[in-house]
Amino acid sequence: TSIPRAKIDDVAAVVDDDPNGDNPKANAYTYDRLLTKRICVKRETDSNSGLEYVTWRTLYKSPVWGVGARDFVFRTNTAVLSSKEQQQEIGFVSEIEGGRVWCFSADNRGDQHPTDSSYTRGALHAFVLMGVETKNGVDLYQIASFDPQGMIPASVIDATNAEQIEKLAIMRKLMEEHAQKVEGKNIIKTVIIIIIIKQTKFDRKIIIIKTNKQIQIIFSLFHQYPFP
């Protein structure tokens, strides 16, 4: 799915807004309707690569009557790939100069954490969420493989699989909204720059260089008057 005018910073802002598992208003509770709690189990840093890994336990309520609640334990890693060589290694390459790829991955750690009798322990075999910057915004990709374990009717499994598409759609909407907010803030900052430059009597050409097309309309209001 594509997110117009977005950057990978917008993707990260939506996914990484609860680094310690203590934010009750985290976006995850919006795009995952069955999620009831995220618990940060531990953080560790690979001594060779320097990459940080975070182990999480997530709790889910029952989707329907007669089906038990589930929990998952998995380890995550987030990386930003800036070079084309790094991007080519994973098969996702940004089409623009300086374009970045954001990668969030998770793998199962359920067998390394004590079980809870209140939950059936599911297994997250693999999960990858990729954000690739393009000339129009960000292309978002998701790959997921998990097993809820236990006895679950086939109809519930089918509904859960279909819900993954809806979850991605909600996630996309949140990222698009974040991109629009950031764009609005950048416009305000650029207007402030125009005023400061006007007061310091810099050349008009510099003002135009520091503005985008939207701000050039605002600049035209100043252009008809001479600098003091």
Tab-separated table of N, CA and C in Angstrom, residues 4 18 25 40 47 57 90-91 94 98 102-103 106 120 134 139 150 153 155 172 178 209 215-216 218:
chain	number	residue	atom	x	y	z
A	4	PRO	N	0.817	8.636	0.410
A	4	PRO	CA	1.269	9.830	-0.302
A	4	PRO	C	1.911	10.865	0.616
A	18	ASP	N	5.479	3.603	21.352
A	18	ASP	CA	5.368	3.006	22.689
A	18	ASP	C	6.607	2.158	22.978
A	25	LYS	N	-2.235	4.868	25.194
A	25	LYS	CA	-2.824	5.460	23.995
A	25	LYS	C	-1.979	5.168	22.753
A	40	CYS	N	7.037	-4.859	27.664
A	40	CYS	CA	8.439	-4.912	27.255
A	40	CYS	C	9.165	-5.861	28.210
A	47	SER	N	26.564	-7.534	20.472
A	47	SER	CA	27.921	-7.023	20.649
A	47	SER	C	28.679	-6.882	19.323
A	57	ARG	N	5.983	-9.114	25.034
A	57	ARG	CA	4.863	-10.034	25.243
A	57	ARG	C	3.590	-9.232	25.016
A	90	ILE	N	18.420	-6.779	0.948
A	90	ILE	CA	17.112	-7.274	1.398
A	90	ILE	C	16.067	-7.251	0.279
A	91	GLY	N	16.448	-6.713	-0.875
A	91	GLY	CA	15.544	-6.742	-2.022
A	91	GLY	C	14.522	-5.624	-2.077
A	94	SER	N	14.929	1.886	-2.617
A	94	SER	CA	14.235	3.141	-2.884
A	94	SER	C	14.597	3.646	-4.271
A	98	GLY	N	19.002	9.230	-2.335
A	98	GLY	CA	18.955	9.471	-0.889
A	98	GLY	C	17.748	8.852	-0.201
A	102	TRP	N	12.868	1.665	5.720
A	102	TRP	CA	12.664	1.399	7.154
A	102	TRP	C	12.185	-0.040	7.301
A	103	CYS	N	12.821	-0.772	8.212
A	103	CYS	CA	12.501	-2.191	8.360
A	103	CYS	C	12.245	-2.538	9.822
A	106	ALA	N	10.261	-9.133	13.355
A	106	ALA	CA	10.007	-9.830	14.626
A	106	ALA	C	10.070	-11.330	14.400
A	120	THR	N	-3.509	-18.817	25.939
A	120	THR	CA	-2.906	-19.833	25.085
A	120	THR	C	-1.772	-19.170	24.333
A	134	THR	N	9.539	6.672	-1.802
A	134	THR	CA	9.414	6.823	-3.253
A	134	THR	C	9.248	8.309	-3.575
A	139	ASP	N	6.000	3.475	0.127
A	139	ASP	CA	5.314	2.208	-0.136
A	139	ASP	C	5.477	1.331	1.099
A	150	GLY	N	-3.702	-23.978	19.700
A	150	GLY	CA	-4.949	-24.352	20.369
A	150	GLY	C	-6.086	-24.632	19.403
A	153	PRO	N	-12.056	-22.431	15.687
A	153	PRO	CA	-12.853	-22.747	14.494
A	153	PRO	C	-12.235	-22.144	13.230
A	155	SER	N	-13.629	-20.738	10.808
A	155	SER	CA	-14.246	-19.453	10.458
A	155	SER	C	-13.548	-18.292	11.176
A	172	ARG	N	-2.034	2.509	7.762
A	172	ARG	CA	-1.744	3.431	6.660
A	172	ARG	C	-2.404	4.787	6.892
A	178	HIS	N	-0.296	11.493	10.122
A	178	HIS	CA	0.925	12.019	10.737
A	178	HIS	C	1.732	12.816	9.727
A	209	ILE	N	14.654	30.409	-2.584
A	209	ILE	CA	15.335	29.125	-2.453
A	209	ILE	C	14.883	28.387	-1.199
A	215	ILE	N	4.673	28.053	-0.101
A	215	ILE	CA	5.134	29.226	0.611
A	215	ILE	C	5.425	30.384	-0.336
A	216	GLN	N	5.726	30.089	-1.587
A	216	GLN	CA	5.986	31.158	-2.544
A	216	GLN	C	4.751	32.020	-2.748
A	218	ILE	N	2.718	32.795	-0.287
A	218	ILE	CA	2.780	33.706	0.851
A	218	ILE	C	3.840	34.761	0.604
